[in-house]
Coordinates of C-alpha atoms in Angstrom, one line a residue:
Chain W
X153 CA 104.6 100.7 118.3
X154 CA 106.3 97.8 120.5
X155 CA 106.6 95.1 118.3
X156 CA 109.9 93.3 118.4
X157 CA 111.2 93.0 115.3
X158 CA 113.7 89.4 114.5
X159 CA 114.8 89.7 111.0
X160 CA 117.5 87.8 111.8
X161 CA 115.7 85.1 112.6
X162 CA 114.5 85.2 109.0
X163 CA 117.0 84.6 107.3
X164 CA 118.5 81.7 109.2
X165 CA 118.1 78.0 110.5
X166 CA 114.1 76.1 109.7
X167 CA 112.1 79.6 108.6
X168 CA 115.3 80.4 105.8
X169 CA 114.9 76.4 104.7
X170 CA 111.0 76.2 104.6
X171 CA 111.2 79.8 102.6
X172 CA 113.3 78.2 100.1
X173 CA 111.1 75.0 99.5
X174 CA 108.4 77.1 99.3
X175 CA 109.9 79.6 96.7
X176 CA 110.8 76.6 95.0
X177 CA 107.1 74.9 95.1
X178 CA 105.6 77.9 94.2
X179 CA 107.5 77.8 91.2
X180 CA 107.3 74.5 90.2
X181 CA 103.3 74.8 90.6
X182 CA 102.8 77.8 88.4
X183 CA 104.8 76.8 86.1
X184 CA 103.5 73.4 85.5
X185 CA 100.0 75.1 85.8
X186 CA 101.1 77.7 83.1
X187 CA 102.3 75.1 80.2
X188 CA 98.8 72.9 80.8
X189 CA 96.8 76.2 81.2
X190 CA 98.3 77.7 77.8
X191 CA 97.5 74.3 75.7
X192 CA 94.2 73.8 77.7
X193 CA 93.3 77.7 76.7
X194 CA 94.1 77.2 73.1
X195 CA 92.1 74.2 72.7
X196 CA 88.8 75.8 74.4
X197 CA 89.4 78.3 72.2
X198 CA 89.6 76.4 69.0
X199 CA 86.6 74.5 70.1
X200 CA 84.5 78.2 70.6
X201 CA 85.8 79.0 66.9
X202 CA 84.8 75.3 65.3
X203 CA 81.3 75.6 63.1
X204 CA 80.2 73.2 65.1
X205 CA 77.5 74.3 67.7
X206 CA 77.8 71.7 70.4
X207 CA 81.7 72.2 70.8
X208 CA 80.7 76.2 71.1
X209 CA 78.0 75.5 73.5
X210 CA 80.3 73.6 75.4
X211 CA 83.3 75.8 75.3
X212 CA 81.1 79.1 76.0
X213 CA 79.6 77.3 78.9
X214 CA 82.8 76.5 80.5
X215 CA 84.9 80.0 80.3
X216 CA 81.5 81.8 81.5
X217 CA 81.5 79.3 84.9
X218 CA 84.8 79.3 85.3
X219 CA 85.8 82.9 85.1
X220 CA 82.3 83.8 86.6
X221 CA 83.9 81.9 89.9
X222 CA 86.1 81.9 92.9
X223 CA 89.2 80.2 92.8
X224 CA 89.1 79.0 96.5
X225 CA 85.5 77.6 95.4
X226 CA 86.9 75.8 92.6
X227 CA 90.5 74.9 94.5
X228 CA 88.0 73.3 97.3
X229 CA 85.7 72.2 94.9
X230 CA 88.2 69.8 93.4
X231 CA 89.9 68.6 96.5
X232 CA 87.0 68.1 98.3
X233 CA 84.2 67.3 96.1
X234 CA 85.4 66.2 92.5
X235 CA 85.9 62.3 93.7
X236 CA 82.2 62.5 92.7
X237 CA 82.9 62.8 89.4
X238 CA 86.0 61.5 88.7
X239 CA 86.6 57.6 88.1
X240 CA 87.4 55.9 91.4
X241 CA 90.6 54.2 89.4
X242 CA 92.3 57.7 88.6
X243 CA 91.6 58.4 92.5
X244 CA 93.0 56.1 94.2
X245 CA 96.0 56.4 91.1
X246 CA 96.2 60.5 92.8
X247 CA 96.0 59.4 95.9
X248 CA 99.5 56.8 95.8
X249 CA 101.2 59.2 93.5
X250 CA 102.7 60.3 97.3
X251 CA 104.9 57.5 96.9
X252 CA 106.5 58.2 93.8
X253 CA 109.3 60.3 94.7
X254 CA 109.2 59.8 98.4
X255 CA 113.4 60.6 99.0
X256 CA 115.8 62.0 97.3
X257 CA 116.7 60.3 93.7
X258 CA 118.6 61.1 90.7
X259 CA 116.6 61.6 87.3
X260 CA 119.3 62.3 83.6
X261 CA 121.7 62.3 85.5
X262 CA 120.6 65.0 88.2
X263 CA 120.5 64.7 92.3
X264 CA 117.0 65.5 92.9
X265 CA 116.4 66.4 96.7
X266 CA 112.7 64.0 97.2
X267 CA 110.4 66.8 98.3
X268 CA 111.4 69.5 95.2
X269 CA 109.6 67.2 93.0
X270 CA 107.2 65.7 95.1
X271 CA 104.1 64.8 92.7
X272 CA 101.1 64.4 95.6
X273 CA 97.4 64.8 95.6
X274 CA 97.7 68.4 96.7
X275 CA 100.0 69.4 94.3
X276 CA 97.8 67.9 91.4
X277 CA 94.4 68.8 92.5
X278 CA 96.2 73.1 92.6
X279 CA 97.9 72.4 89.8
X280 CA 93.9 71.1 88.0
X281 CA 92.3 73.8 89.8
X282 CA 95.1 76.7 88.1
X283 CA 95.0 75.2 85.1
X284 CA 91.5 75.2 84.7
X285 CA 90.3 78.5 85.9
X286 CA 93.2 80.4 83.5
X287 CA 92.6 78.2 80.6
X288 CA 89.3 80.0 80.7
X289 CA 90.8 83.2 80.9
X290 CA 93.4 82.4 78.3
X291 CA 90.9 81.2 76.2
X292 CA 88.8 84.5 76.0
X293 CA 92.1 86.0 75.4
X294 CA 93.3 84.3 72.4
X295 CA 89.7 84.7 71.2
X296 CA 90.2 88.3 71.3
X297 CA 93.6 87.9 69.5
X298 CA 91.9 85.7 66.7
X299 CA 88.9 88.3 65.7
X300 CA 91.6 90.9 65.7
X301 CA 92.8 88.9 62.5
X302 CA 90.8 90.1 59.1
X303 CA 88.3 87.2 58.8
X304 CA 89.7 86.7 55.1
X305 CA 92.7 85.1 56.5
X306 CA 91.1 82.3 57.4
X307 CA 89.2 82.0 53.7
X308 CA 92.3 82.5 51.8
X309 CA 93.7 79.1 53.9
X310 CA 90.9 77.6 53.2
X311 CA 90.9 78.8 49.2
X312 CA 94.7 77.2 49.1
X313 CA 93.4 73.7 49.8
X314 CA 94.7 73.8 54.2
X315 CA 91.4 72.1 56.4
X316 CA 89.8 74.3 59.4
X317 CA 92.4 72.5 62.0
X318 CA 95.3 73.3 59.3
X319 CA 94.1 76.7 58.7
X320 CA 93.9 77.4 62.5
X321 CA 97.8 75.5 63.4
X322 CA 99.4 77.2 60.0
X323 CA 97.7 81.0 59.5
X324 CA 95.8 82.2 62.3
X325 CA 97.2 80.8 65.9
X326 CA 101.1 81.7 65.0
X327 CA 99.6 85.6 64.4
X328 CA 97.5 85.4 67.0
X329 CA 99.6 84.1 69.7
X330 CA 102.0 86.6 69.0
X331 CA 99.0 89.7 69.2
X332 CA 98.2 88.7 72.4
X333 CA 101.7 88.0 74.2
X334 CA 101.2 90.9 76.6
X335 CA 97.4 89.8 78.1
X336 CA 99.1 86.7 78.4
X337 CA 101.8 88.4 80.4
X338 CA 99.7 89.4 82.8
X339 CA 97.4 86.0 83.1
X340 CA 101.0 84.5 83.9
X341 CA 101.6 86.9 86.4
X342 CA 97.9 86.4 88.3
X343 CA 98.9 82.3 88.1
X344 CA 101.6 83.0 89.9
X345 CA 99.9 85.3 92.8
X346 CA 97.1 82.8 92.3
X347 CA 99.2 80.0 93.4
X348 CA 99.0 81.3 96.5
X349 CA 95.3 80.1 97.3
X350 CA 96.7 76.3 97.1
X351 CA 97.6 77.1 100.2
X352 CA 93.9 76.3 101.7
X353 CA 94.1 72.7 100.5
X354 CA 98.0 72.3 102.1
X355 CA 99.9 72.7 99.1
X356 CA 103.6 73.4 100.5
X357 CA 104.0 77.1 98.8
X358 CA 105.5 80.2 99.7
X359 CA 102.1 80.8 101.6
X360 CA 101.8 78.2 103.3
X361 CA 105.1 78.3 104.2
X362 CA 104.8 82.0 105.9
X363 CA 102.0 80.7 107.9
X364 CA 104.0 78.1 109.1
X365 CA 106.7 80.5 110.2
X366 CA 104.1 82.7 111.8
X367 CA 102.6 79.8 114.0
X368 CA 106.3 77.6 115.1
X369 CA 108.3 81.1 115.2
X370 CA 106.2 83.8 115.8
X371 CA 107.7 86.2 113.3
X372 CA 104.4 87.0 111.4
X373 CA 105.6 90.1 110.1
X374 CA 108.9 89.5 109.2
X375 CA 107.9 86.1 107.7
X376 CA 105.0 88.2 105.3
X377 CA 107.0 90.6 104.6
X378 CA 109.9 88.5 102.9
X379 CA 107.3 86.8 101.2
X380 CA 105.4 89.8 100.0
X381 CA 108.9 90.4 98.8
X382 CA 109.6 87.6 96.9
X383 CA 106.3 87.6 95.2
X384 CA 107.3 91.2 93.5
X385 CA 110.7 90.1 92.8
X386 CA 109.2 87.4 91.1
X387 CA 106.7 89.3 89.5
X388 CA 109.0 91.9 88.4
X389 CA 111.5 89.6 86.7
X390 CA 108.3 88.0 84.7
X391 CA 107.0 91.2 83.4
X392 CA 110.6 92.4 82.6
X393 CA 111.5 89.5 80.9
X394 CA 108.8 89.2 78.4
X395 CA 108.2 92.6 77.9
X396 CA 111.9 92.5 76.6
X397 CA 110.9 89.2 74.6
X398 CA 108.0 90.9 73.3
X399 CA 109.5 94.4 72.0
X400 CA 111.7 91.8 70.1
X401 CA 109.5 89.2 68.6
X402 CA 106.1 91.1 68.3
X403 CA 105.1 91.2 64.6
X404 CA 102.8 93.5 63.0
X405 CA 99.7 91.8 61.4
X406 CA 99.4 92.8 57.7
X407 CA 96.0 93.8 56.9
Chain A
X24 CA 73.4 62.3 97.0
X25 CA 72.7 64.3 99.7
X26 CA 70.6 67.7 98.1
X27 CA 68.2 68.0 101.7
X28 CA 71.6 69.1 103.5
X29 CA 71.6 72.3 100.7
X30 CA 68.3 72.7 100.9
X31 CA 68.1 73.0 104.9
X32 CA 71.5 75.3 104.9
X33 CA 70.2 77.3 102.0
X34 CA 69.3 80.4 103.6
X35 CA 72.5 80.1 105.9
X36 CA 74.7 80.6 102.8
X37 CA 72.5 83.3 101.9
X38 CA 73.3 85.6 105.0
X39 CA 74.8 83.2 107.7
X40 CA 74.7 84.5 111.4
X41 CA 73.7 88.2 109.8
X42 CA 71.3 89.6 112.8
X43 CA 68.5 92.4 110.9
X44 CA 67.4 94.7 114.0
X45 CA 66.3 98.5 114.2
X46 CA 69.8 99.6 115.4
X47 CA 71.7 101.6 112.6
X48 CA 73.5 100.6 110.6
X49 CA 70.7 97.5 110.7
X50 CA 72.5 94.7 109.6
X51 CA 75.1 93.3 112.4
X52 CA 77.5 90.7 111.9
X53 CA 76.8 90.2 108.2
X54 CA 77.6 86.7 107.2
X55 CA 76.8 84.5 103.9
X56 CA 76.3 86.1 100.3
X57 CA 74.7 88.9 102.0
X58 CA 78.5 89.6 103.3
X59 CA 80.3 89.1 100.3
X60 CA 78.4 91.8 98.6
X61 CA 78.2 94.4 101.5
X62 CA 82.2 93.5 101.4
X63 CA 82.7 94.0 98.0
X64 CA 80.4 97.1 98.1
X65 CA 82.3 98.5 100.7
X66 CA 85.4 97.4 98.9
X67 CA 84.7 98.8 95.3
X68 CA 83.5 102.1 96.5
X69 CA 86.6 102.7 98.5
X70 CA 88.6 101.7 96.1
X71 CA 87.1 104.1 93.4
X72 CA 88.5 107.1 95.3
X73 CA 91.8 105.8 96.2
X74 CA 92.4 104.4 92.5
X75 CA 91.0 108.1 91.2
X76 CA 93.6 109.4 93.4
X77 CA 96.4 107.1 92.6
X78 CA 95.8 107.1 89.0
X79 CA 95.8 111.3 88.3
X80 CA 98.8 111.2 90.8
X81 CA 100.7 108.6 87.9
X82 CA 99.6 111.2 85.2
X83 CA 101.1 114.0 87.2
X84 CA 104.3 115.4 85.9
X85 CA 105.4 116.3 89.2
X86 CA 107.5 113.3 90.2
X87 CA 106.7 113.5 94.5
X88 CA 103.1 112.7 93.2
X89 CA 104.2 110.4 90.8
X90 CA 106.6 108.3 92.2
X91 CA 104.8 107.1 95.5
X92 CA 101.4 106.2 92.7
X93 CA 104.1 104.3 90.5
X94 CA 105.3 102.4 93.6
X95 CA 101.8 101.9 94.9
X96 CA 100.1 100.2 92.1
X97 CA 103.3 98.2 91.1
X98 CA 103.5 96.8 94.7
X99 CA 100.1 96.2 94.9
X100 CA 99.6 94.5 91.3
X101 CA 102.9 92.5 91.9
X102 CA 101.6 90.7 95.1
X103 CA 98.7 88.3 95.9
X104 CA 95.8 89.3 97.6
X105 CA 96.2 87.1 100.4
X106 CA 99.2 87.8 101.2
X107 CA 98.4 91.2 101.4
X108 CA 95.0 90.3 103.7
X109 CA 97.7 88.2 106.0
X110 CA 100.2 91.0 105.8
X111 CA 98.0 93.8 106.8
X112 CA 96.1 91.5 109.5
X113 CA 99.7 91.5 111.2
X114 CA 101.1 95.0 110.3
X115 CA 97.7 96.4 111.7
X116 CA 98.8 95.5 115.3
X117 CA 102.4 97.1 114.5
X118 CA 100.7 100.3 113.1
X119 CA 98.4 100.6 115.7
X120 CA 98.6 98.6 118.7
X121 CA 95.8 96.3 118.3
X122 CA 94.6 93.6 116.3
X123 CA 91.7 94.8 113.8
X124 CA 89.2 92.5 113.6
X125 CA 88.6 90.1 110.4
X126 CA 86.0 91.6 108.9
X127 CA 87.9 95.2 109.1
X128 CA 91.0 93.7 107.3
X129 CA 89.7 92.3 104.9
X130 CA 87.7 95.5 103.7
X131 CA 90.6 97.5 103.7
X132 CA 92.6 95.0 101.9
X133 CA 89.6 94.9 99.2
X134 CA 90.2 98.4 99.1
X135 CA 93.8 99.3 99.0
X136 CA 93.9 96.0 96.8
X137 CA 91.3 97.0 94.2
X138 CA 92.2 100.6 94.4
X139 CA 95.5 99.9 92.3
X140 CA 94.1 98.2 89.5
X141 CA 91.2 100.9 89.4
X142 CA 93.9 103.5 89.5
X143 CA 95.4 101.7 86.3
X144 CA 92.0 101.6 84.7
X145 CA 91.8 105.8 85.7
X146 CA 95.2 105.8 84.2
X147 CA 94.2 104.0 80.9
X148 CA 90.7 106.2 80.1
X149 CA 92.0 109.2 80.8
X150 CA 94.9 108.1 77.8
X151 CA 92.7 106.6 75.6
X152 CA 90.9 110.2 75.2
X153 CA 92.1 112.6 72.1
X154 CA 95.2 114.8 73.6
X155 CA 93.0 117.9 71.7
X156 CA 90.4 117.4 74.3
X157 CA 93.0 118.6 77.1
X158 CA 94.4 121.6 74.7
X159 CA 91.4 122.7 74.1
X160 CA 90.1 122.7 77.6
X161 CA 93.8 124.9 78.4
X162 CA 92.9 126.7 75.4
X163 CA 89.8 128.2 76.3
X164 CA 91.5 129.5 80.3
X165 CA 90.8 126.5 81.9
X166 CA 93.6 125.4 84.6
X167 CA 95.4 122.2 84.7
X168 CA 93.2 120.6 87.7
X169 CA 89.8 122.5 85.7
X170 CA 90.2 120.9 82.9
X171 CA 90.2 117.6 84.6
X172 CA 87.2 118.2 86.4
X173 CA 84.9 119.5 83.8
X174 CA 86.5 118.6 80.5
X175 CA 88.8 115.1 80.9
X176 CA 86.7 113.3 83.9
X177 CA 82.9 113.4 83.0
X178 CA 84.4 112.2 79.8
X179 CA 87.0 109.5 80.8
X180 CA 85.1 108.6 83.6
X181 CA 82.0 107.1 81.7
X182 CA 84.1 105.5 79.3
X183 CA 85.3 103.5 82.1
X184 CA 82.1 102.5 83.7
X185 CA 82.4 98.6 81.9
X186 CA 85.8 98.4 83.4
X187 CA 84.9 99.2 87.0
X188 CA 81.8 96.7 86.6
X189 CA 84.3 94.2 85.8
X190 CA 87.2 95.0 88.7
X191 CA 83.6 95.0 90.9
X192 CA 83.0 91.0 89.5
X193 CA 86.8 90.1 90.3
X194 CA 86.0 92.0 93.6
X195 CA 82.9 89.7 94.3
X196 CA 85.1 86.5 93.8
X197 CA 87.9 87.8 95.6
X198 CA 85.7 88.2 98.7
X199 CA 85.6 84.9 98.9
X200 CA 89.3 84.6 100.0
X201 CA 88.1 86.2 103.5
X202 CA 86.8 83.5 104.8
X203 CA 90.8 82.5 105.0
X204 CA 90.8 84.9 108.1
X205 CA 87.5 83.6 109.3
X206 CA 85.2 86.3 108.2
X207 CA 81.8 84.3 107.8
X208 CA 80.7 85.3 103.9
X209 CA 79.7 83.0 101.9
X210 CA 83.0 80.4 101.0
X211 CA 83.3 80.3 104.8
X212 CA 79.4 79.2 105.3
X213 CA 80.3 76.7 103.2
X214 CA 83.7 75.4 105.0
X215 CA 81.3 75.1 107.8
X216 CA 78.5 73.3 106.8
X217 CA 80.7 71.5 104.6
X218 CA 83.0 70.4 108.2
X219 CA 79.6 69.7 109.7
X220 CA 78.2 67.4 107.3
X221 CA 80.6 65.6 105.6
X222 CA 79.1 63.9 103.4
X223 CA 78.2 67.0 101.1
X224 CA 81.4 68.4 99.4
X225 CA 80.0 68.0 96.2
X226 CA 76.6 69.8 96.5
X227 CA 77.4 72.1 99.0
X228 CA 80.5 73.1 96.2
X229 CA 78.6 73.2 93.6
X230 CA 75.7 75.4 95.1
X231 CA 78.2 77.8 96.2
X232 CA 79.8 77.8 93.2
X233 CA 76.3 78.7 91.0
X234 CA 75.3 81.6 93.6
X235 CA 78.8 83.2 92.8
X236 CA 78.4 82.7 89.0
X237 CA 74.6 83.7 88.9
X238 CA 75.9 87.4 90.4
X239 CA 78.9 87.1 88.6
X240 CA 77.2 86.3 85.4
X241 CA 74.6 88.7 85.3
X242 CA 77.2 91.8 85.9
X243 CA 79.6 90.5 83.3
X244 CA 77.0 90.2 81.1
X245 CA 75.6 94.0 81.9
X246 CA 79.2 95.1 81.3
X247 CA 79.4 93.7 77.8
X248 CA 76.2 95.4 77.0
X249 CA 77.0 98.6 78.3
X250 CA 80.6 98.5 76.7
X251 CA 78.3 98.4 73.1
X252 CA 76.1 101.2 74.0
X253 CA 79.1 103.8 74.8
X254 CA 81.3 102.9 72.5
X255 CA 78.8 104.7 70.3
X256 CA 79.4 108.1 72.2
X257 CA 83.2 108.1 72.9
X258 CA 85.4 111.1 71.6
X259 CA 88.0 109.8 69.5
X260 CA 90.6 111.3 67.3
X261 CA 90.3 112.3 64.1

């Protein structure tokens, strides 16, 4: 065992500063990933639970592909492939969005540092590729959550005069949600490890980040290590903090 | 579109620079889809035994068995998987005092990786069975470790045969982060040929993308049938 350890080096100077803006991107990518993933989740589910065949085939056909597989596939899929299919207008509209925030600016009244909320093609094509491959988790989730509702729920909404949609948005989905807060716990918590594989397609996270530090300082192991460390940190506050949420607000469905 | 460039690479996804000879173990430098199950093979099978391991150790009462399982599957659950590949790649060298080679890495990260969530799914069937099963086992002279064996195990075990097909699919898709360190399965086979060509992205992507699912599919599928069929025999309470 002769390997030099240089924590200090760590914690100090360009490998401290690039671990920060990569804590902070990581964080801003799952979390911007997480809100589109829970709406995009609920809708595909609605759509699986509408009488209406096609918008079931369509809806089975997507959470089947995309939790049948690989993120990396899909995360290279859409950064490499998807200008196939996707209007040439909204490309080259992805491709300026670099120049959006390209300094520092202030936004209600807030100093923004430029590269914290730098919107580029990177960041949008992980944030698309997230978004869609736990929507399709979330959505087999919910689904789960909405047959563990009696089925005469959704007759008696429809017997007081509410539509499907109304039904659905008034009766079922505020019960449901709340059943399945702690599979969504842990969906939250594999977005955010997820993140990670944005990496491949130069997203600026906390993974990208430690390889950088690895290759300019050649502190691979210290430079993992914090990282691995920050990951459970993160992890641990998530899981903590909705578990306490969810001993508070879980309700008990009446049957 | 460009569908001869799949067409000609087609049997390089399918097991990339693998050389088949008469030397055991036969199949040398494994590369394509051909790797990606031989690594998730490798992967689920060791992580059976170290999950069955970590998973019993959580139930233990004594705490110097449970305490290094609670720490084990928490750190590994609360961590990506590729950090853990990059950490290990460079810890290996620390440990030992030489690099391991890609292919190695990744195989033990599948493993060590995989093993904690089958060690939560141990955990889980051996709870979800009645707590008279266990009393009766002591009950009629059998010890602790006994009872496990004969009584708890054969039970809990089969119960959780859906689960590990499933934590083998996520396996299977998780192999594809490998090709990260530059083992040649099948997401690296595509990198290449993607690299090569360069005009492909979209059909090389998409081709990759239907092998995975086709596997993927057809076990998730299985799983879902065999979770209806032994429902039907579990013991529960009452």
């Amino acid at each position: 065992m002769d390997y030099n350890f240089q924590w200090h080096k760590m914690f100090s100077g360009e490998p401290a500063q690039w671990m920060w803006d990569g804590f902070v991107t990581t964080l801003q990518i799952s979390s911007i990933s997480l809100i589109c993933a829970m709406l995009l989740g609920i809708i595909i589910c609605v759509l699986r639970m509408t009488p209406f065949k096609p918008f079931q085939w369509f809806s089975l056909a997507y959470t089947e592909f995309f939790r049948n597989t690989p993120l990396l596939i899909q995360i290279f899929f859409w950064y490499n492939a998807s200008h196939v299919i996707i209007p040439t207008a909204i490309n080259e509209w992805m491709n300026d969005l670099y120049y959006w925030f390209p300094g520092p600016f202030s936004m209600f009244g807030t100093q923004f540092v430029g590269e914290w909320v730098l919107f580029n093609v990177e960041l949008i094509t992980g944030v698309i590729a997230l978004t869609v491959y736990t929507s399709a988790f979330i959505a087999e989730e919910i689904r789960a959550g909405i047959f563990s509702i009696p089925k005469n729920q959704l007759e008696a909404s429809r017997a007081v005069g509410l539509s499907f949609l109304q039904g659905y948005r008034y009766v079922i989905l505020p019960q449901a949600l709340r059943i399945v807060i702690p599979p969504l716990i842990s969906q939250a918590l594999n977005l955010i490890k997820n993140s990670s594989l944005c990496m491949v397609i130069g997203v600026t996270e906390m993974m990208f980040q430690a390889t950088q530090i690895e290759s300019y300082h050649a502190i691979p192991f210290e430079a993992f290590s914090v990282a691995l460390l920050i990951y459970m940190i993160i992890s641990l506050i998530v899981s903590f903090c909705i578990t306490m949420y969810n001993k508070h607000f879980m309700i008990q469905v009446m049957y | 579109m460009h569908w001869d460039i799949v067409i000609h690479n087609f049997d390089y996804f399918l097991w990339g620079q693998t050389q088949f000879d008469g030397v055991f173990p036969f199949i040398h430098e494994p590369g394509g889809l051909l790797a990606a199950i031989i690594l998730a093979a490798i992967g689920i099978f060791g992580a059976f035994w170290i999950g069955l391991a970590a998973g019993l150790m959580r139930l233990s009462k004594r705490w110097w068995l449970k305490i290094p399982a609670v720490c084990y599957v928490e750190m590994i659950r609360g961590m990506p998987l590729l950090l853990l590949i990059f950490w290990f790649f460079f810890l290996a060298p620390v440990l030992i005092g030489q690099t391991l080679p890609a292919f190695t890495t990744t195989m033990f990260c599948f493993m060590i990786f995989t093993g904690a969530y089958v060690a939560e799914i141990v955990r889980a069937g051996v709870l979800a069975l009645p707590k008279g099963q266990l009393e009766a086992a002591r009950g009629s002279g059998l010890s602790q470790v006994q009872a496990m064996q004969f009584v708890i195990l054969p039970q809990a075990l089969r119960n959780m045969i859906p689960s590990f097909v499933n934590q083998f699919v996520s396996l299977i898709k998780d192999t594809s982060l490998a090709a990260i360190l530059g083992v040649g399965e099948l997401t690296r086979t595509g990198v290449q040929v993607d690299n090569r060509e360069m005009v492909a992205s979209f059909e090389i992507w998409i081709t990759i993308a239907v092998l995975y699912f086709m596997i993927c599919y057809v076990l998730t599928s299985y799983s879902r049938r065999l979770e209806a069929q032994l429902s039907r025999y579990q013991a529960r309470d009452r």
